[in-house]
Amino acid sequence: MIKRILILSLALCTTLFVQAQTRTVSGKVTDSADGAALPGVNVLVKGSSNGTVTDIEGAYSVEVSDLDVLVFSFIGYLTAEQPVGAKTVLDLGMEPDVEQLDEVVVTALGISRDKKSLTYAAQEVDGEELTKVKDANFMNSLTGKAAGVFVNRSGSGVGGSTRVVLRGNSSTRNNSVLYVIDGVPMNNFSPSQPSDVWGQNFGVAGSAGTGGAGRDGGDGVANINPEDIESINVLKGASAAALYGSQAANGVILITTKRGKAGKVSVSASSNFTSESVLMMPEMQFNYGQTSAGALDSWGGSVDAKDHVSDFFDNGKTWINTVSVAGGNEMAQTYFSYANTDSKGIIPSNELQKHNVTFKESLSLWQDRLKMDGGVSLITQSTNNRANSGMYFNPLTGLYFFPRGLDFDEYKNNYETFDANRNFNTQNWVNNIDVQQNPYWILNRNQNEDSRNRVIGNIGATLKIVEGLTFRVRGNIDKSVDRYEQRVHASTQATLSDINGRYVQQNAEATQMYGDALLMYNKTFEKFSVSATVGTSITDSEVKTQFFDSKGGDDIRNEGIEGLFYANTFNIQNIAIGGTALFNEGGSHSQLQSVFGSLNLGYNGMLFLDVTGRNDWSSTLPDTDFFYPSVGLTAVISEMVDISSVDLLKVRASFAQVGNAVNAYDLTSGSFNSIIPYGTVTTPTSRVEPGQTLNPEMQNSFEVGAEVSVLDQRVSLDVAYYNTVTENQRIPIVAPASKGGGFFYINGGEIVNKGVEAALTVVPVSTENFTWTSTLNFTKNINEVKALPSELEDGRLQLTAPGVNSYAMMLTEGSQFGDIYGQKFARNEDGVIIVDADGRPQVQEGGLDYVGNPNPDYMWGWNNNFNYKGISLGFLVDARIGGEVMSITEAMNDLYGVSKATGDARDAGGVDMKAVYADGTAYSGLLPAQEFYTTVGGRAGITEQYVYSATNIRLREMSIGYSLPSTVMEKLGPIKTAKLSLIGRNLFFLKNDAPFDPDVSMSTGTGLQGVHVFGLPSTRSIGFNLSLTL
């Protein structure tokens, strides 16, 4: 008996010993059809959290024992299980899953759908495309990579905002897309944007009426860490976005972020460095100097001046370093990431620091019937000396206008001098006018700083009630706190500062809370499929603002003292008593409550019907609800008939009605102004005519499209035609004095956008070692202002703020959105310019007239990716064809005689014009350059002279990378993959007729598109990216 027990024990121990022996098994995973390597395949030891993913060559290695079973899973392929046994090498050819949906995409509310069943256009951009050539604002990386998407950025440099418009401008108020992260609408709050050519001087009481409505305060979407993004899905039309109701008129960009995965812990790290240099700047002359000593211009005689303009700009530098950790088991998955962005702009002391921390946790409980997830993202960002567009507080005006022949270095090295009378340093400069100061005085003694602290938290749960019936609930809070300060030292020009300086402080706190609950049903009954969702959501948005500006009137204790009592002491306690320093406290609070539902019916995988409906109740409107429906139909022809070599042939059509919500306090003003110290309060006033109300803008959109894929998906085409009509624009009209004066908002007007989009993807070569993928995106949008209210003066609506002399951006019935109006040359019936008796061009009578429109005729982007073994090459060429842009910068440079054009004209002996006198007699001879350019130049000159074609074609992105092969990686210990890439962005223009980058505007607001007002020069970025996985 004892002998039997000993033998049994020995056998058991031997078995346990064998099981305990672990070793490494490795292999390669390929597509069984063509043998192509499959990167990113999950390889998991069954029943454990031990696992890995295949590298770029499809290779993997994992610790196993003889009794283990490996589970291989990858989207679009059948999951495979392979026992290890005694193998040390285990290769696998994975079989495509013909039963699986062709392509799963994320749609509205974060619901995943089979792309084949969609009844509207939706285009996905992989997260890798956004990080291949990184930008500090990752939305700039979307340019050219999706049809129907127009991206332009502000000219404020580091930390500047980006404007994204889908399918054209349709609103007088807001054309920005709705950003949705993991199904939850995001707050894309921006503290401020410039609204006229002055740029930053705040334009509030106490600022001496100096115009200007602010600065570029950046935007919210740029706070996201692009390395956290799994993919972006662009929902372009109203049908795609209809479930977002009154938030969806401008389309939706869905951002799906990364999360933890079951398997061995994986660590990813990347380091990205780019050096930015000036791509193009205004062309200058340095051969002609001042007309006389002390003159502000450069209309004088010959000089040999140094090019101080090019010397002013630095090489910018941007470091983006990230690390992420992901892992877990079948029950719990964790994701953590950290990113640091350190960016220095091309002007001295312009810097940005940003830190991102993200943590996510997912749980699968109760045999996967209950899934819970939660996460938090923390963002902190600080920016020093954010560059200002416009003519105030802008170092570029003084830099450009500086009289040639003087020594700029003298003012660079000695931008301030000691004033013995005042006992402090004051500005050292050649003149004392508001539109130019010593650039180094602005950078060192007019400094601005801003910061943002933001937290985004979310929690959710999904319960599988019975097979096919699921209940989901989510909650999200997004809170950001912004602070801005500007300290303007004494001796800054009097329009911009009081005698003792100026102190500006702006604080903003934005909070958005969101919650929803969805009941989802999915079931297949033989040939029929049903997918239905009903739900409710609530969005609560609140913004609190405080604004302080010390600029004001005389101090009652000491006549002549204004704003600040003690010079250059920057705090609120140092306010001059009796002055008119302004303290403004305002904000908004609104709530949107909604119920919604969707129904998708499918027949035999070939016919799909989509019906959605959403009802919104908004606190910004009276007790009225608004219903937003959509309906769509898709027919998959390739499932109905067998067509040789055709993988997919599908046609679709849809109609939807969505809204553009009324903003909080569009019905009444929402701010309270106090003039310190006496507390004069401005009370709210009605912005709607008594007895009237406002409704949301209403958009009716019709879309048809087709998708075709042939030759084993080697060629794919998605084309769409859309026609969108937006009515009920919110339009301000002058209120009669009998009703309090000022203005009222009314509903009226109609704007139409119709166009064609196409996305063509071709894989010309695909072998085991070499692939080439090429994608062409094409967009053509036709915009028309169909109607405007008869109550408008002159029948036109001005989009830009008052105070602009030579141009305005207008809406005019029968024309396009955002027409540029300006002063034009007076011409005779034959179109020949009319000059006065001295030969100077005359201005057309009748005020401002149409001179151009910034909207392109069409756009395209050509994106290519080549892979040969471990070598990769990618490049993106994009084009904007048609449209016009205007430059106040060039006009002002001409006025001061510093532009290359003015120098060339003097070299030629004058300006040769084909012109006539008022009586029709032909003008002959050359007009002196100074006479011509001081007539047409300047902000009050002849705008027509400074309108240029916006057509441009450029090499937008390029990258060349090398991934170390798996045979090398095996020798590098814990490092599984390593890739080094050389990268470039905005490398050069293939065509550009404008003297500046047409894609850069003064503001990303509604009214300053296509207008260049001393924005920073466009830059070229070259650098490297190193990425590792452990």
Coordinates of C-alpha atoms in Angstrom, one line a residue, residues 365-745:
L365 CA -18.3 40.7 -14.2
W366 CA -21.0 38.1 -13.9
Q367 CA -19.8 36.0 -16.8
D368 CA -19.4 39.1 -19.0
R369 CA -23.1 40.1 -18.4
L370 CA -22.1 43.2 -16.5
K371 CA -19.3 45.5 -17.8
M372 CA -18.2 48.6 -16.0
D373 CA -15.7 51.2 -17.0
G374 CA -14.4 54.5 -15.6
G375 CA -11.7 56.9 -16.3
V376 CA -10.2 60.3 -15.6
S377 CA -8.0 62.7 -17.7
L378 CA -6.1 65.5 -16.1
I379 CA -4.7 68.3 -18.3
T380 CA -2.6 71.2 -17.3
Q381 CA -1.3 73.8 -19.8
S382 CA 0.5 77.1 -19.6
T383 CA 1.5 79.4 -22.3
N384 CA 3.8 82.4 -22.2
N385 CA 3.6 85.3 -24.6
R386 CA 1.0 83.8 -26.9
A387 CA 1.4 85.7 -30.1
N388 CA -1.3 88.3 -31.0
S389 CA -2.7 88.7 -34.5
G390 CA -3.9 92.1 -35.5
M391 CA -2.2 95.5 -35.1
Y392 CA -2.2 96.0 -31.4
F393 CA 0.3 94.4 -29.0
N394 CA 1.9 92.7 -32.0
P395 CA 5.7 92.6 -32.2
L396 CA 5.5 92.1 -36.0
T397 CA 4.1 95.6 -36.8
G398 CA 7.2 97.3 -35.3
L399 CA 9.4 94.7 -36.8
Y400 CA 8.1 95.1 -40.3
F401 CA 7.6 98.9 -40.3
F402 CA 11.0 99.8 -38.7
P403 CA 12.5 102.5 -40.9
R404 CA 15.3 101.2 -43.1
G405 CA 18.7 102.6 -42.6
L406 CA 18.4 102.8 -38.8
D407 CA 20.2 100.2 -36.6
F408 CA 17.6 97.7 -35.4
D409 CA 20.2 96.1 -33.1
E410 CA 20.3 99.3 -31.1
Y411 CA 16.7 98.9 -30.2
K412 CA 16.9 95.1 -29.8
N413 CA 19.7 95.3 -27.3
N414 CA 18.4 98.5 -25.6
Y415 CA 14.6 98.1 -25.8
E416 CA 14.3 100.2 -22.6
T417 CA 16.2 103.1 -21.2
F418 CA 16.3 104.6 -17.7
D419 CA 14.0 107.6 -17.2
A420 CA 15.6 109.6 -14.4
N421 CA 12.4 111.7 -14.0
R422 CA 10.2 108.7 -13.4
N423 CA 12.9 106.5 -11.8
F424 CA 12.3 103.4 -13.9
N425 CA 13.0 102.1 -17.4
T426 CA 10.8 103.2 -20.3
Q427 CA 10.4 102.1 -23.9
N428 CA 13.2 103.0 -26.4
W429 CA 11.8 103.2 -29.9
V430 CA 11.8 105.3 -33.0
N431 CA 8.2 106.6 -32.6
N432 CA 5.2 106.6 -30.4
I433 CA 2.2 105.4 -32.4
D434 CA -0.3 102.8 -31.4
V435 CA 0.2 100.3 -34.3
Q436 CA 3.9 99.7 -33.7
Q437 CA 6.1 99.4 -30.7
N438 CA 9.6 98.0 -30.1
P439 CA 9.1 94.3 -30.6
Y440 CA 11.4 93.5 -27.7
W441 CA 9.5 95.9 -25.5
I442 CA 6.3 94.0 -26.3
L443 CA 7.9 90.6 -25.6
N444 CA 9.5 91.6 -22.4
R445 CA 7.3 94.5 -21.0
N446 CA 3.9 93.7 -22.4
Q447 CA 4.0 90.1 -21.5
N448 CA 1.0 87.8 -21.3
E449 CA 0.5 84.5 -19.6
D450 CA -2.4 82.1 -19.7
S451 CA -3.0 78.7 -18.1
R452 CA -5.6 76.0 -18.2
N453 CA -6.3 73.2 -15.7
R454 CA -8.8 70.7 -16.9
V455 CA -10.3 67.4 -15.6
I456 CA -12.5 65.0 -17.5
G457 CA -14.1 62.2 -15.6
N458 CA -16.4 59.4 -16.7
I459 CA -18.1 56.3 -15.5
G460 CA -20.4 53.8 -17.1
A461 CA -22.0 50.4 -16.9
T462 CA -23.5 48.0 -19.5
L463 CA -25.8 45.2 -18.4
K464 CA -26.7 42.3 -20.7
I465 CA -30.3 41.7 -19.5
V466 CA -31.0 38.8 -21.8
E467 CA -29.5 37.7 -25.1
G468 CA -29.8 40.7 -27.5
L469 CA -31.1 43.2 -24.9
T470 CA -28.6 45.5 -23.2
F471 CA -28.9 48.5 -20.9
R472 CA -26.2 51.1 -20.7
V473 CA -25.8 54.1 -18.4
R474 CA -23.0 56.8 -18.5
G475 CA -22.0 59.9 -16.7
N476 CA -19.3 62.5 -17.5
I477 CA -18.0 65.7 -16.1
D478 CA -15.7 68.1 -18.0
K479 CA -14.4 71.1 -16.0
S480 CA -11.7 73.6 -17.1
V481 CA -10.4 76.6 -15.3
D482 CA -8.6 79.3 -17.5
R483 CA -6.6 82.2 -16.3
Y484 CA -5.1 85.0 -18.4
E485 CA -2.9 88.0 -17.3
Q486 CA -1.3 90.8 -19.3
R487 CA 1.1 93.3 -17.7
V488 CA 1.6 96.4 -19.8
H489 CA 4.5 98.5 -18.5
A490 CA 4.4 102.3 -18.2
S491 CA 5.5 104.2 -21.4
T492 CA 3.6 101.8 -23.7
Q493 CA 1.7 104.0 -26.2
A494 CA -1.2 105.9 -24.6
T495 CA -3.9 104.3 -26.7
L496 CA -2.9 100.9 -25.3
S497 CA -1.9 101.9 -21.8
D498 CA -2.4 104.5 -19.0
I499 CA 0.5 106.6 -17.8
N500 CA 1.4 104.1 -15.0
G501 CA 0.8 100.9 -17.1
R502 CA -2.1 98.6 -17.5
Y503 CA -3.1 95.3 -15.9
V504 CA -5.6 92.9 -17.5
Q505 CA -6.8 89.7 -15.8
Q506 CA -9.4 87.3 -17.3
N507 CA -10.7 84.2 -15.5
A508 CA -13.0 81.6 -17.0
E509 CA -14.5 78.4 -15.5
A510 CA -16.4 76.1 -17.8
T511 CA -18.2 73.0 -16.6
Q512 CA -20.2 70.5 -18.6
M513 CA -22.0 67.6 -17.1
Y514 CA -23.5 64.9 -19.2
G515 CA -25.5 61.7 -18.5
D516 CA -27.4 59.3 -20.6
A517 CA -29.2 55.9 -20.4
L518 CA -29.8 53.6 -23.3
L519 CA -31.7 50.4 -23.8
M520 CA -30.4 48.6 -26.9
Y521 CA -31.9 45.6 -28.6
N522 CA -30.1 43.5 -31.3
K523 CA -31.6 40.3 -32.7
T524 CA -31.5 38.3 -35.9
F525 CA -34.6 36.3 -37.1
E526 CA -33.4 34.1 -39.9
K527 CA -33.2 36.7 -42.8
F528 CA -34.2 39.7 -40.7
S529 CA -32.1 41.7 -38.3
V530 CA -33.3 44.3 -35.8
S531 CA -31.2 46.9 -34.0
A532 CA -33.1 49.3 -31.8
T533 CA -32.1 51.9 -29.2
V534 CA -34.2 54.1 -27.0
G535 CA -32.6 56.5 -24.5
T536 CA -32.5 59.8 -22.7
S537 CA -29.7 62.3 -22.0
I538 CA -29.1 65.5 -20.2
T539 CA -26.3 68.1 -20.8
D540 CA -25.7 70.8 -18.3
S541 CA -23.3 73.6 -19.3
E542 CA -22.1 76.5 -17.3
V543 CA -19.5 79.1 -17.9
K544 CA -18.4 81.7 -15.4
T545 CA -16.2 84.6 -16.4
Q546 CA -14.5 87.5 -14.7
F547 CA -12.7 90.2 -16.6
F548 CA -10.7 93.1 -15.1
D549 CA -9.0 95.9 -16.9
S550 CA -7.3 98.8 -15.1
K551 CA -7.3 101.2 -18.0
G552 CA -9.5 104.1 -17.1
G553 CA -9.8 107.8 -16.1
D554 CA -8.0 110.2 -13.7
D555 CA -7.3 109.3 -10.1
I556 CA -9.2 111.8 -7.8
R557 CA -6.2 111.9 -5.5
N558 CA -3.7 112.9 -8.1
E559 CA -4.8 114.5 -11.4
G560 CA -3.1 112.8 -14.3
I561 CA -2.8 109.4 -12.7
E562 CA -4.8 106.9 -14.6
G563 CA -5.6 103.2 -14.3
L564 CA -2.8 102.0 -11.9
F565 CA -1.9 104.3 -9.0
Y566 CA 1.7 103.0 -8.7
A567 CA 3.6 102.5 -11.9
N568 CA 4.3 98.9 -13.0
T569 CA 2.6 97.4 -9.9
F570 CA 0.3 94.8 -11.4
N571 CA -2.5 93.8 -9.0
I572 CA -6.1 94.7 -8.5
Q573 CA -5.4 96.5 -5.3
N574 CA -3.3 99.1 -7.2
I575 CA -6.4 100.6 -8.9
A576 CA -6.5 104.4 -9.2
I577 CA -9.4 105.6 -7.1
G578 CA -11.9 107.6 -9.2
G579 CA -10.8 106.0 -12.4
T580 CA -13.0 103.9 -14.6
A581 CA -11.3 100.5 -14.3
L582 CA -13.6 97.8 -15.5
F583 CA -14.7 94.7 -13.6
N584 CA -17.0 92.5 -15.7
E585 CA -18.5 89.4 -14.2
G586 CA -20.6 87.2 -16.5
G587 CA -21.3 83.8 -17.8
S588 CA -24.0 81.4 -18.9
H589 CA -25.8 78.4 -17.7
S590 CA -28.0 76.2 -19.9
Q591 CA -29.4 72.7 -19.9
L592 CA -30.5 70.4 -22.7
Q593 CA -32.8 67.5 -22.0
S594 CA -33.5 64.9 -24.6
V595 CA -35.1 61.6 -25.4
F596 CA -34.2 59.7 -28.6
G597 CA -34.6 56.5 -30.4
S598 CA -33.3 54.6 -33.4
L599 CA -34.4 51.6 -35.4
N600 CA -32.3 49.7 -37.9
L601 CA -34.0 46.9 -39.9
G602 CA -32.1 44.6 -42.1
Y603 CA -33.1 42.0 -44.6
N604 CA -30.8 39.2 -45.6
G605 CA -27.7 41.5 -45.3
M606 CA -28.8 43.3 -48.4
L607 CA -31.4 45.9 -47.4
F608 CA -31.3 48.2 -44.4
L609 CA -33.7 50.8 -43.2
D610 CA -32.7 53.4 -40.6
V611 CA -35.1 55.6 -38.7
T612 CA -34.1 57.9 -35.8
G613 CA -35.8 60.6 -33.8
R614 CA -34.8 62.9 -31.0
N615 CA -36.8 65.4 -29.0
D616 CA -34.9 68.3 -27.3
W617 CA -36.0 70.6 -24.5
S618 CA -33.6 73.5 -24.1
S619 CA -33.4 76.0 -21.2
T620 CA -32.4 78.7 -23.6
L621 CA -35.8 78.7 -25.2
P622 CA -39.3 79.1 -23.8
D623 CA -41.3 76.0 -22.9
T624 CA -41.1 74.5 -26.4
D625 CA -39.8 71.2 -27.6
F626 CA -38.2 70.5 -30.9
F627 CA -38.2 67.2 -32.7
Y628 CA -35.4 66.1 -35.1
P629 CA -36.0 63.1 -37.3
S630 CA -34.0 61.1 -39.9
V631 CA -34.6 58.3 -42.2
G632 CA -32.3 56.4 -44.5
L633 CA -32.2 53.4 -46.8
T634 CA -29.3 51.2 -48.0
A635 CA -29.3 48.5 -50.7
V636 CA -26.2 46.2 -50.9
I637 CA -26.4 45.3 -54.6
S638 CA -23.5 42.9 -54.3
E639 CA -25.6 40.8 -51.9
M640 CA -28.5 40.7 -54.3
V641 CA -26.6 39.6 -57.4
D642 CA -23.2 37.9 -57.9
I643 CA -20.9 40.3 -59.7
S644 CA -17.5 39.0 -60.7
S645 CA -14.5 40.7 -58.8
V646 CA -16.9 43.0 -56.9
D647 CA -16.6 42.6 -53.1
L648 CA -19.1 45.3 -52.3
L649 CA -21.5 47.5 -54.2
K650 CA -23.9 49.5 -52.2
V651 CA -26.2 52.5 -52.7
R652 CA -27.7 54.7 -50.0
A653 CA -30.0 57.6 -49.5
S654 CA -31.1 59.5 -46.4
F655 CA -32.9 62.6 -45.1
A656 CA -32.6 64.3 -41.8
Q657 CA -33.6 67.4 -39.9
V658 CA -31.3 68.7 -37.2
G659 CA -30.9 72.0 -35.3
N660 CA -28.3 74.5 -34.2
A661 CA -29.3 75.5 -30.6
V662 CA -29.9 79.0 -29.4
N663 CA -27.0 80.0 -27.2
A664 CA -27.5 80.9 -23.6
Y665 CA -28.5 84.6 -23.2
D666 CA -29.2 85.1 -26.9
L667 CA -32.6 86.1 -25.6
T668 CA -31.1 88.5 -22.9
S669 CA -27.6 89.8 -22.2
G670 CA -25.8 87.8 -19.5
S671 CA -23.1 90.0 -18.1
F672 CA -22.8 92.5 -15.3
N673 CA -20.4 95.4 -15.6
S674 CA -19.1 97.3 -12.6
I675 CA -17.1 100.5 -12.9
I676 CA -14.8 100.4 -9.9
P677 CA -15.0 101.7 -7.2
Y678 CA -18.6 103.1 -7.3
G679 CA -20.3 99.9 -8.5
T680 CA -22.3 101.2 -11.5
V681 CA -24.1 98.0 -12.7
T682 CA -25.3 97.3 -16.2
T683 CA -28.5 95.2 -16.0
P684 CA -29.5 92.6 -18.5
T685 CA -31.5 93.8 -21.5
S686 CA -33.7 91.9 -23.9
R687 CA -32.1 90.8 -27.1
V688 CA -35.5 89.8 -28.6
E689 CA -38.3 92.1 -29.6
P690 CA -41.0 92.1 -26.9
G691 CA -43.6 89.5 -27.6
Q692 CA -41.3 87.5 -29.9
T693 CA -38.9 84.6 -29.3
L694 CA -36.2 82.7 -31.1
N695 CA -36.1 79.2 -32.5
P696 CA -33.1 77.0 -33.2
E697 CA -31.6 77.2 -36.7
M698 CA -33.1 74.3 -38.6
Q699 CA -31.3 72.2 -41.1
N700 CA -32.9 69.9 -43.7
S701 CA -30.3 67.7 -45.3
F702 CA -30.7 65.1 -48.1
E703 CA -27.9 62.8 -49.1
V704 CA -27.3 60.0 -51.6
G705 CA -24.2 57.9 -52.0
A706 CA -22.6 54.8 -53.2
E707 CA -19.8 52.5 -52.1
V708 CA -17.9 50.0 -54.3
S709 CA -15.0 47.7 -53.5
V710 CA -13.4 45.4 -56.0
L711 CA -10.5 43.0 -56.6
D712 CA -10.4 41.7 -53.0
Q713 CA -10.8 45.2 -51.6
R714 CA -7.7 46.4 -53.5
V715 CA -9.8 49.3 -54.9
S716 CA -12.5 51.0 -52.8
L717 CA -14.6 54.1 -53.6
D718 CA -17.1 56.0 -51.5
V719 CA -18.9 58.9 -53.2
A720 CA -21.7 61.1 -51.8
Y721 CA -23.9 64.0 -53.0
Y722 CA -25.6 66.2 -50.4
N723 CA -28.0 69.1 -50.4
T724 CA -28.4 71.0 -47.1
V725 CA -30.7 73.9 -46.4
T726 CA -30.3 75.8 -43.1
E727 CA -33.1 78.2 -42.1
N728 CA -33.9 80.3 -39.1
Q729 CA -30.5 82.0 -38.9
R730 CA -30.1 84.2 -35.8
I731 CA -29.6 87.6 -37.3
P732 CA -29.2 90.9 -35.4
I733 CA -31.2 93.9 -36.6
V734 CA -31.2 97.5 -35.4
A735 CA -33.8 98.1 -32.8
P736 CA -35.8 101.4 -33.0
A737 CA -35.2 104.0 -30.3
S738 CA -38.8 103.5 -29.2
K739 CA -37.9 100.0 -28.2
G740 CA -34.7 100.8 -26.4
G741 CA -32.2 101.0 -29.3
G742 CA -29.3 98.6 -29.7
F743 CA -30.3 95.5 -31.6
F744 CA -32.7 92.5 -31.5
Y745 CA -32.1 89.0 -32.7

